Amino acid sequence: MGAQMRVYKRRIRSVSATKKITRAMEMIAASRVVKAQRQVAASAPYATELTSAVTAVATGSETKHPLTTEVERPVRAAVLLITSDRGLAGGYNSNAIKQAEALTNRLTGEGRQVDHFIVGRKGVSYFGFRERPVAESWTGFTDNPTYADAKKVAAPLIESLSKQTSEGGVDEIHIVYTEFHSMMTQTAVDKRLLPIVFDKTAEESAEVFEEARKKEQDYHALYDFEPSADGVLDALLPRYVESRIYNALLQSAASKHAATRRAMKSATDNAEDLIKSLTRLANQARQAEITQEISEIVGGANALADASAGSDR
């Protein structure tokens, strides 16, 4: 019985130490996710205005820029996958990787060759373990990304789109990341980054320009482009890509911290339940030990009494 009690006490100490670690990690993740949420909110106005500016140039001019014009028969696509450098975040990384795999299968089924660009050690490890080629990878900044990190990631993607396909270039760029909705909800999504997919407002704007030209009305352009529309797009589109990637990095970071907080809270709750269960088992073992000791004492007393009674006879 004494050995069993020692086992229970040792396990309770071990689980209690684990509980302290998971509780600390939960609190750290909770503080980081608040900061990440603020960064996402702060980056949104810049990204929105930049998208509006690119939309205005693309829909308000006749220019055919390679970053806004779709290829009739695309044969090669780049997929940027954003994961984290560390685990302990539940299904955060696996969901993003599954989304990237689904996108890759869809693009391959449509006849495109896919080049993978990976952010985060978990994604790099996934592709490395399966010995699958990776065009380029980045690690070390997924918990707290900066705009400089986004520029570093965007540069080779923009360069690959500007090249001819025969020279290793791509026709499309897609991005897979985890979209932050709330502390309890984060969703892995894939979106086409380039050529730009204009929203409904942009399409309506293009229809207005087209109708004005057909009716030969004296419709004056809302913008003048200096030195030219091509020059403005050359300047704006790299900033557009960088801002979109930066926003995706921030949303992924916020999602990762929220997933870590949720996973560590679950681990802490499970540790508390296990401690209660082990404490109950230890109490039962202690009660059994006490009962056995009492039985041994009573048995010994009865034996002494029987021996004394026999000697008196």
PDB file of C-alpha atoms in Angstrom:
ATOM      1  CA  MET A   1       0.000   0.000   0.000  1.00  0.00           C
ATOM      2  CA  GLY A   2       2.777   2.426   0.811  1.00  0.00           C
ATOM      3  CA  ALA A   3       4.308   1.911  -2.643  1.00  0.00           C
ATOM      4  CA  GLN A   4       0.949   2.626  -4.309  1.00  0.00           C
ATOM      5  CA  MET A   5       0.582   5.853  -2.332  1.00  0.00           C
ATOM      6  CA  ARG A   6       4.030   6.974  -3.456  1.00  0.00           C
ATOM      7  CA  VAL A   7       3.087   6.338  -7.087  1.00  0.00           C
ATOM      8  CA  TYR A   8      -0.091   8.424  -6.770  1.00  0.00           C
ATOM      9  CA  LYS A   9       1.716  11.288  -5.034  1.00  0.00           C
ATOM     10  CA  ARG A  10       4.465  11.312  -7.647  1.00  0.00           C
ATOM     11  CA  ARG A  11       1.919  11.456 -10.471  1.00  0.00           C
ATOM     12  CA  ILE A  12      -0.013  14.250  -8.750  1.00  0.00           C
ATOM     13  CA  ARG A  13       3.182  16.303  -8.424  1.00  0.00           C
ATOM     14  CA  SER A  14       4.000  15.687 -12.086  1.00  0.00           C
ATOM     15  CA  VAL A  15       0.534  16.669 -13.333  1.00  0.00           C
ATOM     16  CA  SER A  16       0.513  19.740 -11.051  1.00  0.00           C
ATOM     17  CA  ALA A  17       3.797  20.908 -12.590  1.00  0.00           C
ATOM     18  CA  THR A  18       2.361  20.388 -16.083  1.00  0.00           C
ATOM     19  CA  LYS A  19      -0.743  22.336 -15.089  1.00  0.00           C
ATOM     20  CA  LYS A  20       1.380  25.317 -14.030  1.00  0.00           C
ATOM     21  CA  ILE A  21       3.156  25.295 -17.405  1.00  0.00           C
ATOM     22  CA  THR A  22      -0.045  25.082 -19.450  1.00  0.00           C
ATOM     23  CA  ARG A  23      -1.670  27.810 -17.331  1.00  0.00           C
ATOM     24  CA  ALA A  24       1.306  30.100 -17.943  1.00  0.00           C
ATOM     25  CA  MET A  25       1.225  29.367 -21.695  1.00  0.00           C
ATOM     26  CA  GLU A  26      -2.499  30.093 -21.759  1.00  0.00           C
ATOM     27  CA  MET A  27      -1.978  33.497 -20.141  1.00  0.00           C
ATOM     28  CA  ILE A  28       0.906  34.344 -22.495  1.00  0.00           C
ATOM     29  CA  ALA A  29      -1.174  33.400 -25.547  1.00  0.00           C
ATOM     30  CA  ALA A  30      -4.117  35.461 -24.257  1.00  0.00           C
ATOM     31  CA  SER A  31      -1.933  38.553 -23.953  1.00  0.00           C
ATOM     32  CA  ARG A  32      -0.380  38.028 -27.387  1.00  0.00           C
ATOM     33  CA  VAL A  33      -3.667  37.515 -29.187  1.00  0.00           C
ATOM     34  CA  VAL A  34      -4.931  40.898 -27.956  1.00  0.00           C
ATOM     35  CA  LYS A  35      -1.846  42.583 -29.410  1.00  0.00           C
ATOM     36  CA  ALA A  36      -2.241  40.663 -32.668  1.00  0.00           C
ATOM     37  CA  GLN A  37      -5.900  41.710 -32.933  1.00  0.00           C
ATOM     38  CA  ARG A  38      -4.891  45.342 -32.600  1.00  0.00           C
ATOM     39  CA  GLN A  39      -2.280  44.951 -35.341  1.00  0.00           C
ATOM     40  CA  VAL A  40      -4.842  43.354 -37.675  1.00  0.00           C
ATOM     41  CA  ALA A  41      -7.271  46.215 -37.054  1.00  0.00           C
ATOM     42  CA  ALA A  42      -4.525  48.804 -37.580  1.00  0.00           C
ATOM     43  CA  SER A  43      -3.447  47.292 -40.913  1.00  0.00           C
ATOM     44  CA  ALA A  44      -6.974  47.102 -42.350  1.00  0.00           C
ATOM     45  CA  PRO A  45      -7.450  50.808 -43.352  1.00  0.00           C
ATOM     46  CA  TYR A  46      -4.136  50.912 -45.257  1.00  0.00           C
ATOM     47  CA  ALA A  47      -4.939  47.692 -47.111  1.00  0.00           C
ATOM     48  CA  THR A  48      -8.446  48.926 -47.944  1.00  0.00           C
ATOM     49  CA  GLU A  49      -7.284  52.254 -49.360  1.00  0.00           C
ATOM     50  CA  LEU A  50      -4.462  50.624 -51.295  1.00  0.00           C
ATOM     51  CA  THR A  51      -6.885  48.134 -52.832  1.00  0.00           C
ATOM     52  CA  SER A  52      -9.182  51.014 -53.791  1.00  0.00           C
ATOM     53  CA  ALA A  53      -6.292  52.832 -55.472  1.00  0.00           C
ATOM     54  CA  VAL A  54      -5.255  49.760 -57.474  1.00  0.00           C
ATOM     55  CA  THR A  55      -8.886  49.166 -58.423  1.00  0.00           C
ATOM     56  CA  ALA A  56      -9.242  52.758 -59.621  1.00  0.00           C
ATOM     57  CA  VAL A  57      -6.187  52.490 -61.862  1.00  0.00           C
ATOM     58  CA  ALA A  58      -7.113  49.083 -63.253  1.00  0.00           C
ATOM     59  CA  THR A  59     -10.758  49.938 -64.004  1.00  0.00           C
ATOM     60  CA  GLY A  60     -10.221  53.562 -64.974  1.00  0.00           C
ATOM     61  CA  SER A  61      -7.655  52.974 -67.695  1.00  0.00           C
ATOM     62  CA  GLU A  62      -7.102  50.839 -70.782  1.00  0.00           C
ATOM     63  CA  THR A  63      -3.760  49.488 -69.564  1.00  0.00           C
ATOM     64  CA  LYS A  64      -3.075  45.753 -69.646  1.00  0.00           C
ATOM     65  CA  HIS A  65      -0.706  45.113 -66.770  1.00  0.00           C
ATOM     66  CA  PRO A  66       0.642  41.566 -66.193  1.00  0.00           C
ATOM     67  CA  LEU A  67      -0.300  41.750 -62.519  1.00  0.00           C
ATOM     68  CA  THR A  68      -3.959  42.579 -63.269  1.00  0.00           C
ATOM     69  CA  THR A  69      -4.541  40.718 -66.530  1.00  0.00           C
ATOM     70  CA  GLU A  70      -5.444  37.043 -66.457  1.00  0.00           C
ATOM     71  CA  VAL A  71      -3.673  34.550 -68.700  1.00  0.00           C
ATOM     72  CA  GLU A  72      -6.041  32.677 -71.000  1.00  0.00           C
ATOM     73  CA  ARG A  73      -4.478  29.275 -70.314  1.00  0.00           C
ATOM     74  CA  PRO A  74      -2.473  29.417 -67.080  1.00  0.00           C
ATOM     75  CA  VAL A  75       0.011  26.582 -66.791  1.00  0.00           C
ATOM     76  CA  ARG A  76       1.850  27.382 -63.561  1.00  0.00           C
ATOM     77  CA  ALA A  77       0.735  28.729 -60.183  1.00  0.00           C
ATOM     78  CA  ALA A  78       2.454  29.673 -56.937  1.00  0.00           C
ATOM     79  CA  VAL A  79       0.878  28.780 -53.583  1.00  0.00           C
ATOM     80  CA  LEU A  80       1.998  30.663 -50.465  1.00  0.00           C
ATOM     81  CA  LEU A  81       1.217  28.640 -47.336  1.00  0.00           C
ATOM     82  CA  ILE A  82       1.373  30.361 -43.937  1.00  0.00           C
ATOM     83  CA  THR A  83       1.856  28.121 -40.889  1.00  0.00           C
ATOM     84  CA  SER A  84       3.537  28.674 -37.518  1.00  0.00           C
ATOM     85  CA  ASP A  85       7.026  28.026 -36.230  1.00  0.00           C
ATOM     86  CA  ARG A  86       5.777  26.178 -33.149  1.00  0.00           C
ATOM     87  CA  GLY A  87       3.042  23.730 -32.290  1.00  0.00           C
ATOM     88  CA  LEU A  88       0.800  23.369 -29.229  1.00  0.00           C
ATOM     89  CA  ALA A  89      -1.975  25.108 -31.169  1.00  0.00           C
ATOM     90  CA  GLY A  90      -4.519  22.363 -31.688  1.00  0.00           C
ATOM     91  CA  GLY A  91      -5.485  21.901 -35.334  1.00  0.00           C
ATOM     92  CA  TYR A  92      -4.204  25.310 -36.467  1.00  0.00           C
ATOM     93  CA  ASN A  93      -1.313  24.054 -38.622  1.00  0.00           C
ATOM     94  CA  SER A  94      -2.987  20.877 -39.847  1.00  0.00           C
ATOM     95  CA  ASN A  95      -6.060  22.823 -41.034  1.00  0.00           C
ATOM     96  CA  ALA A  96      -3.924  25.271 -43.023  1.00  0.00           C
ATOM     97  CA  ILE A  97      -1.906  22.429 -44.558  1.00  0.00           C
ATOM     98  CA  LYS A  98      -5.085  20.529 -45.487  1.00  0.00           C
ATOM     99  CA  GLN A  99      -6.444  23.673 -47.160  1.00  0.00           C
ATOM    100  CA  ALA A 100      -3.199  24.058 -49.119  1.00  0.00           C
ATOM    101  CA  GLU A 101      -3.317  20.404 -50.174  1.00  0.00           C
ATOM    102  CA  ALA A 102      -6.913  20.786 -51.367  1.00  0.00           C
ATOM    103  CA  LEU A 103      -5.953  23.900 -53.352  1.00  0.00           C
ATOM    104  CA  THR A 104      -2.923  22.136 -54.840  1.00  0.00           C
ATOM    105  CA  ASN A 105      -5.047  19.174 -55.929  1.00  0.00           C
ATOM    106  CA  ARG A 106      -7.603  21.510 -57.502  1.00  0.00           C
ATOM    107  CA  LEU A 107      -4.977  23.494 -59.414  1.00  0.00           C
ATOM    108  CA  THR A 108      -3.205  20.312 -60.529  1.00  0.00           C
ATOM    109  CA  GLY A 109      -6.524  18.893 -61.694  1.00  0.00           C
ATOM    110  CA  GLU A 110      -7.010  22.022 -63.808  1.00  0.00           C
ATOM    111  CA  GLY A 111      -3.663  21.417 -65.510  1.00  0.00           C
ATOM    112  CA  ARG A 112      -1.442  23.791 -63.581  1.00  0.00           C
ATOM    113  CA  GLN A 113       1.997  23.047 -62.193  1.00  0.00           C
ATOM    114  CA  VAL A 114       2.232  24.268 -58.585  1.00  0.00           C
ATOM    115  CA  ASP A 115       5.244  25.885 -56.888  1.00  0.00           C
ATOM    116  CA  HIS A 116       5.053  26.064 -53.094  1.00  0.00           C
ATOM    117  CA  PHE A 117       6.295  28.948 -50.979  1.00  0.00           C
ATOM    118  CA  ILE A 118       6.145  28.184 -47.255  1.00  0.00           C
ATOM    119  CA  VAL A 119       6.093  30.404 -44.155  1.00  0.00           C
ATOM    120  CA  GLY A 120       6.644  28.658 -40.797  1.00  0.00           C
ATOM    121  CA  ARG A 121       8.643  25.656 -39.605  1.00  0.00           C
ATOM    122  CA  LYS A 122       5.582  23.404 -39.388  1.00  0.00           C
ATOM    123  CA  GLY A 123       4.830  23.772 -43.082  1.00  0.00           C
ATOM    124  CA  VAL A 124       8.493  23.392 -44.004  1.00  0.00           C
ATOM    125  CA  SER A 125       8.726  20.216 -41.889  1.00  0.00           C
ATOM    126  CA  TYR A 126       5.578  18.814 -43.505  1.00  0.00           C
ATOM    127  CA  PHE A 127       6.950  19.213 -47.020  1.00  0.00           C
ATOM    128  CA  GLY A 128      10.463  18.174 -45.997  1.00  0.00           C
ATOM    129  CA  PHE A 129       9.276  14.942 -44.363  1.00  0.00           C
ATOM    130  CA  ARG A 130       7.460  14.016 -47.568  1.00  0.00           C
ATOM    131  CA  GLU A 131      10.462  15.088 -49.698  1.00  0.00           C
ATOM    132  CA  ARG A 132       8.360  17.481 -51.744  1.00  0.00           C
ATOM    133  CA  PRO A 133      10.058  20.452 -53.427  1.00  0.00           C
ATOM    134  CA  VAL A 134       9.665  23.945 -51.982  1.00  0.00           C
ATOM    135  CA  ALA A 135      10.499  26.998 -54.084  1.00  0.00           C
ATOM    136  CA  GLU A 136      11.343  29.152 -51.043  1.00  0.00           C
ATOM    137  CA  SER A 137      10.641  29.173 -47.321  1.00  0.00           C
ATOM    138  CA  TRP A 138      10.806  31.592 -44.386  1.00  0.00           C
ATOM    139  CA  THR A 139      10.838  30.910 -40.641  1.00  0.00           C
ATOM    140  CA  GLY A 140      11.350  32.672 -37.328  1.00  0.00           C
ATOM    141  CA  PHE A 141       8.763  35.479 -37.403  1.00  0.00           C
ATOM    142  CA  THR A 142       5.306  33.883 -37.468  1.00  0.00           C
ATOM    143  CA  ASP A 143       4.445  34.797 -33.849  1.00  0.00           C
ATOM    144  CA  ASN A 144       5.101  38.504 -34.361  1.00  0.00           C
ATOM    145  CA  PRO A 145       5.400  39.380 -38.077  1.00  0.00           C
ATOM    146  CA  THR A 146       6.442  42.824 -39.267  1.00  0.00           C
ATOM    147  CA  TYR A 147       5.968  44.665 -42.546  1.00  0.00           C
ATOM    148  CA  ALA A 148       9.616  43.997 -43.360  1.00  0.00           C
ATOM    149  CA  ASP A 149       8.860  40.264 -43.144  1.00  0.00           C
ATOM    150  CA  ALA A 150       5.932  40.714 -45.540  1.00  0.00           C
ATOM    151  CA  LYS A 151       8.191  42.536 -48.022  1.00  0.00           C
ATOM    152  CA  LYS A 152      10.716  39.716 -47.798  1.00  0.00           C
ATOM    153  CA  VAL A 153       8.026  37.151 -48.596  1.00  0.00           C
ATOM    154  CA  ALA A 154       6.395  39.230 -51.348  1.00  0.00           C
ATOM    155  CA  ALA A 155       9.578  39.952 -53.328  1.00  0.00           C
ATOM    156  CA  PRO A 156      10.179  36.489 -54.884  1.00  0.00           C
ATOM    157  CA  LEU A 157       6.449  36.039 -55.538  1.00  0.00           C
ATOM    158  CA  ILE A 158       6.195  39.292 -57.510  1.00  0.00           C
ATOM    159  CA  GLU A 159       9.402  38.445 -59.330  1.00  0.00           C
ATOM    160  CA  SER A 160       8.111  35.003 -60.310  1.00  0.00           C
ATOM    161  CA  LEU A 161       4.911  36.521 -61.710  1.00  0.00           C
ATOM    162  CA  SER A 162       6.829  39.065 -63.771  1.00  0.00           C
ATOM    163  CA  LYS A 163       8.927  36.325 -65.426  1.00  0.00           C
ATOM    164  CA  GLN A 164       7.909  34.298 -68.429  1.00  0.00           C
ATOM    165  CA  THR A 165       6.571  30.843 -67.578  1.00  0.00           C
ATOM    166  CA  SER A 166       9.347  29.264 -69.633  1.00  0.00           C
ATOM    167  CA  GLU A 167      11.900  30.994 -67.374  1.00  0.00           C
ATOM    168  CA  GLY A 168      10.413  29.620 -64.162  1.00  0.00           C
ATOM    169  CA  GLY A 169       7.720  32.247 -63.767  1.00  0.00           C
ATOM    170  CA  VAL A 170       4.108  31.685 -62.742  1.00  0.00           C
ATOM    171  CA  ASP A 171       0.755  32.842 -64.088  1.00  0.00           C
ATOM    172  CA  GLU A 172      -1.082  33.026 -60.747  1.00  0.00           C
ATOM    173  CA  ILE A 173      -0.328  33.491 -57.060  1.00  0.00           C
ATOM    174  CA  HIS A 174      -2.557  31.982 -54.387  1.00  0.00           C
ATOM    175  CA  ILE A 175      -2.265  32.398 -50.629  1.00  0.00           C
ATOM    176  CA  VAL A 176      -3.396  29.997 -47.890  1.00  0.00           C
ATOM    177  CA  TYR A 177      -3.672  31.364 -44.357  1.00  0.00           C
ATOM    178  CA  THR A 178      -5.909  31.235 -41.284  1.00  0.00           C
ATOM    179  CA  GLU A 179      -8.522  33.969 -41.078  1.00  0.00           C
ATOM    180  CA  PHE A 180      -9.225  35.312 -37.602  1.00  0.00           C
ATOM    181  CA  HIS A 181     -12.927  35.775 -36.796  1.00  0.00           C
ATOM    182  CA  SER A 182     -13.029  35.624 -33.007  1.00  0.00           C
ATOM    183  CA  MET A 183     -11.272  34.052 -30.036  1.00  0.00           C
ATOM    184  CA  MET A 184     -13.222  30.848 -30.670  1.00  0.00           C
ATOM    185  CA  THR A 185     -13.392  30.802 -34.479  1.00  0.00           C
ATOM    186  CA  GLN A 186     -10.499  30.744 -36.936  1.00  0.00           C
ATOM    187  CA  THR A 187     -10.848  29.419 -40.481  1.00  0.00           C
ATOM    188  CA  ALA A 188      -8.211  28.245 -42.950  1.00  0.00           C
ATOM    189  CA  VAL A 189      -8.888  29.912 -46.327  1.00  0.00           C
ATOM    190  CA  ASP A 190      -7.279  30.150 -49.755  1.00  0.00           C
ATOM    191  CA  LYS A 191      -7.490  33.216 -51.975  1.00  0.00           C
ATOM    192  CA  ARG A 192      -6.021  34.228 -55.290  1.00  0.00           C
ATOM    193  CA  LEU A 193      -3.645  37.084 -54.741  1.00  0.00           C
ATOM    194  CA  LEU A 194      -2.606  37.829 -58.321  1.00  0.00           C
ATOM    195  CA  PRO A 195      -3.864  38.525 -60.911  1.00  0.00           C
ATOM    196  CA  ILE A 196      -6.147  40.658 -58.776  1.00  0.00           C
ATOM    197  CA  VAL A 197      -9.721  39.499 -58.359  1.00  0.00           C
ATOM    198  CA  PHE A 198     -11.715  42.712 -58.114  1.00  0.00           C
ATOM    199  CA  ASP A 199     -14.645  42.907 -55.752  1.00  0.00           C
ATOM    200  CA  LYS A 200     -18.232  43.728 -56.695  1.00  0.00           C
ATOM    201  CA  THR A 201     -17.690  47.465 -56.373  1.00  0.00           C
ATOM    202  CA  ALA A 202     -14.808  47.359 -58.835  1.00  0.00           C
ATOM    203  CA  GLU A 203     -16.833  45.337 -61.345  1.00  0.00           C
ATOM    204  CA  GLU A 204     -19.677  47.828 -61.104  1.00  0.00           C
ATOM    205  CA  SER A 205     -17.180  50.651 -61.671  1.00  0.00           C
ATOM    206  CA  ALA A 206     -15.885  48.940 -64.809  1.00  0.00           C
ATOM    207  CA  GLU A 207     -19.427  48.557 -66.129  1.00  0.00           C
ATOM    208  CA  VAL A 208     -20.029  52.281 -65.630  1.00  0.00           C
ATOM    209  CA  PHE A 209     -16.938  53.164 -67.672  1.00  0.00           C
ATOM    210  CA  GLU A 210     -17.890  50.705 -70.403  1.00  0.00           C
ATOM    211  CA  GLU A 211     -21.455  51.995 -70.684  1.00  0.00           C
ATOM    212  CA  ALA A 212     -20.204  55.559 -70.905  1.00  0.00           C
ATOM    213  CA  ARG A 213     -17.888  54.672 -73.775  1.00  0.00           C
ATOM    214  CA  LYS A 214     -20.639  52.818 -75.658  1.00  0.00           C
ATOM    215  CA  LYS A 215     -23.022  55.749 -75.376  1.00  0.00           C
ATOM    216  CA  GLU A 216     -20.215  58.129 -76.455  1.00  0.00           C
ATOM    217  CA  GLN A 217     -21.056  60.459 -73.627  1.00  0.00           C
ATOM    218  CA  ASP A 218     -18.676  63.175 -72.564  1.00  0.00           C
ATOM    219  CA  TYR A 219     -17.570  61.176 -69.521  1.00  0.00           C
ATOM    220  CA  HIS A 220     -14.454  62.570 -67.939  1.00  0.00           C
ATOM    221  CA  ALA A 221     -12.089  60.259 -66.079  1.00  0.00           C
ATOM    222  CA  LEU A 222     -12.067  60.579 -62.339  1.00  0.00           C
ATOM    223  CA  TYR A 223      -8.270  60.276 -62.218  1.00  0.00           C
ATOM    224  CA  ASP A 224      -5.233  61.489 -64.114  1.00  0.00           C
ATOM    225  CA  PHE A 225      -2.277  59.110 -64.003  1.00  0.00           C
ATOM    226  CA  GLU A 226       1.270  60.444 -63.945  1.00  0.00           C
ATOM    227  CA  PRO A 227       3.528  59.436 -65.564  1.00  0.00           C
ATOM    228  CA  SER A 228       1.174  56.713 -66.891  1.00  0.00           C
ATOM    229  CA  ALA A 229      -1.257  54.076 -65.709  1.00  0.00           C
ATOM    230  CA  ASP A 230       1.431  51.416 -66.214  1.00  0.00           C
ATOM    231  CA  GLY A 231       3.851  53.414 -64.081  1.00  0.00           C
ATOM    232  CA  VAL A 232       1.277  53.843 -61.323  1.00  0.00           C
ATOM    233  CA  LEU A 233       0.503  50.113 -61.343  1.00  0.00           C
ATOM    234  CA  ASP A 234       4.210  49.285 -61.235  1.00  0.00           C
ATOM    235  CA  ALA A 235       4.470  51.385 -58.072  1.00  0.00           C
ATOM    236  CA  LEU A 236       1.203  50.361 -56.425  1.00  0.00           C
ATOM    237  CA  LEU A 237       1.010  46.627 -57.023  1.00  0.00           C
ATOM    238  CA  PRO A 238       4.116  45.635 -55.025  1.00  0.00           C
ATOM    239  CA  ARG A 239       2.692  47.626 -52.099  1.00  0.00           C
ATOM    240  CA  TYR A 240      -0.652  45.922 -52.648  1.00  0.00           C
ATOM    241  CA  VAL A 241       0.892  42.450 -52.514  1.00  0.00           C
ATOM    242  CA  GLU A 242       2.971  43.347 -49.466  1.00  0.00           C
ATOM    243  CA  SER A 243      -0.052  44.722 -47.613  1.00  0.00           C
ATOM    244  CA  ARG A 244      -2.146  41.644 -48.421  1.00  0.00           C
ATOM    245  CA  ILE A 245       0.597  39.288 -47.266  1.00  0.00           C
ATOM    246  CA  TYR A 246       1.188  41.393 -44.155  1.00  0.00           C
ATOM    247  CA  ASN A 247      -2.500  41.255 -43.288  1.00  0.00           C
ATOM    248  CA  ALA A 248      -2.512  37.477 -43.844  1.00  0.00           C
ATOM    249  CA  LEU A 249       0.552  37.087 -41.596  1.00  0.00           C
ATOM    250  CA  LEU A 250      -1.118  39.141 -38.859  1.00  0.00           C
ATOM    251  CA  GLN A 251      -4.390  37.224 -39.105  1.00  0.00           C
ATOM    252  CA  SER A 252      -2.490  33.932 -39.004  1.00  0.00           C
ATOM    253  CA  ALA A 253      -0.536  35.084 -35.942  1.00  0.00           C
ATOM    254  CA  ALA A 254      -3.727  36.111 -34.142  1.00  0.00           C
ATOM    255  CA  SER A 255      -5.351  32.798 -35.077  1.00  0.00           C
ATOM    256  CA  LYS A 256      -2.333  30.855 -33.849  1.00  0.00           C
ATOM    257  CA  HIS A 257      -2.309  32.613 -30.474  1.00  0.00           C
ATOM    258  CA  ALA A 258      -6.062  32.081 -30.090  1.00  0.00           C
ATOM    259  CA  ALA A 259      -5.665  28.388 -30.965  1.00  0.00           C
ATOM    260  CA  THR A 260      -2.781  28.072 -28.493  1.00  0.00           C
ATOM    261  CA  ARG A 261      -4.838  29.727 -25.760  1.00  0.00           C
ATOM    262  CA  ARG A 262      -7.737  27.372 -26.422  1.00  0.00           C
ATOM    263  CA  ALA A 263      -5.480  24.290 -26.499  1.00  0.00           C
ATOM    264  CA  MET A 264      -3.651  25.275 -23.313  1.00  0.00           C
ATOM    265  CA  LYS A 265      -6.926  25.983 -21.508  1.00  0.00           C
ATOM    266  CA  SER A 266      -8.150  22.541 -22.481  1.00  0.00           C
ATOM    267  CA  ALA A 267      -4.864  21.019 -21.272  1.00  0.00           C
ATOM    268  CA  THR A 268      -5.137  22.894 -17.966  1.00  0.00           C
ATOM    269  CA  ASP A 269      -8.718  21.718 -17.452  1.00  0.00           C
ATOM    270  CA  ASN A 270      -7.705  18.147 -18.234  1.00  0.00           C
ATOM    271  CA  ALA A 271      -4.817  18.402 -15.753  1.00  0.00           C
ATOM    272  CA  GLU A 272      -7.220  19.602 -13.049  1.00  0.00           C
ATOM    273  CA  ASP A 273      -9.559  16.671 -13.753  1.00  0.00           C
ATOM    274  CA  LEU A 274      -6.652  14.234 -13.645  1.00  0.00           C
ATOM    275  CA  ILE A 275      -5.402  15.683 -10.351  1.00  0.00           C
ATOM    276  CA  LYS A 276      -8.883  15.258  -8.833  1.00  0.00           C
ATOM    277  CA  SER A 277      -9.040  11.675 -10.083  1.00  0.00           C
ATOM    278  CA  LEU A 278      -5.566  10.833  -8.761  1.00  0.00           C
ATOM    279  CA  THR A 279      -6.337  12.492  -5.418  1.00  0.00           C
ATOM    280  CA  ARG A 280      -9.490  10.396  -5.107  1.00  0.00           C
ATOM    281  CA  LEU A 281      -7.545   7.212  -5.877  1.00  0.00           C
ATOM    282  CA  ALA A 282      -4.842   8.211  -3.389  1.00  0.00           C
ATOM    283  CA  ASN A 283      -7.480   8.785  -0.693  1.00  0.00           C
ATOM    284  CA  GLN A 284      -9.026   5.415  -1.430  1.00  0.00           C
ATOM    285  CA  ALA A 285      -5.626   3.755  -1.202  1.00  0.00           C
ATOM    286  CA  ARG A 286      -4.920   5.578   2.077  1.00  0.00           C
ATOM    287  CA  GLN A 287      -8.296   4.497   3.494  1.00  0.00           C
ATOM    288  CA  ALA A 288      -7.611   0.902   2.494  1.00  0.00           C
ATOM    289  CA  GLU A 289      -4.195   1.131   4.132  1.00  0.00           C
ATOM    290  CA  ILE A 290      -5.698   2.489   7.362  1.00  0.00           C
ATOM    291  CA  THR A 291      -8.404  -0.200   7.310  1.00  0.00           C
ATOM    292  CA  GLN A 292      -5.767  -2.886   6.872  1.00  0.00           C
ATOM    293  CA  GLU A 293      -3.696  -1.462   9.737  1.00  0.00           C
ATOM    294  CA  ILE A 294      -6.759  -1.397  12.017  1.00  0.00           C
ATOM    295  CA  SER A 295      -7.587  -4.974  11.040  1.00  0.00           C
ATOM    296  CA  GLU A 296      -4.044  -6.054  11.810  1.00  0.00           C
ATOM    297  CA  ILE A 297      -4.143  -4.297  15.209  1.00  0.00           C
ATOM    298  CA  VAL A 298      -7.510  -5.855  16.092  1.00  0.00           C
ATOM    299  CA  GLY A 299      -6.310  -9.246  14.927  1.00  0.00           C
ATOM    300  CA  GLY A 300      -3.154  -8.913  17.007  1.00  0.00           C
ATOM    301  CA  ALA A 301      -5.143  -7.851  20.084  1.00  0.00           C
ATOM    302  CA  ASN A 302      -7.496 -10.806  19.690  1.00  0.00           C
ATOM    303  CA  ALA A 303      -4.550 -13.142  19.338  1.00  0.00           C
ATOM    304  CA  LEU A 304      -2.971 -11.764  22.522  1.00  0.00           C
ATOM    305  CA  ALA A 305      -6.290 -12.059  24.348  1.00  0.00           C
ATOM    306  CA  ASP A 306      -6.699 -15.664  23.232  1.00  0.00           C
ATOM    307  CA  ALA A 307      -3.116 -16.424  24.281  1.00  0.00           C
ATOM    308  CA  SER A 308      -3.654 -14.859  27.728  1.00  0.00           C
ATOM    309  CA  ALA A 309      -6.886 -16.815  28.206  1.00  0.00           C
ATOM    310  CA  GLY A 310      -5.129 -20.072  27.331  1.00  0.00           C
ATOM    311  CA  SER A 311      -2.313 -19.480  29.767  1.00  0.00           C
ATOM    312  CA  ASP A 312      -4.784 -18.788  32.610  1.00  0.00           C
ATOM    313  CA  ARG A 313      -6.279 -22.206  32.166  1.00  0.00           C
TER     314      ARG A 313
END
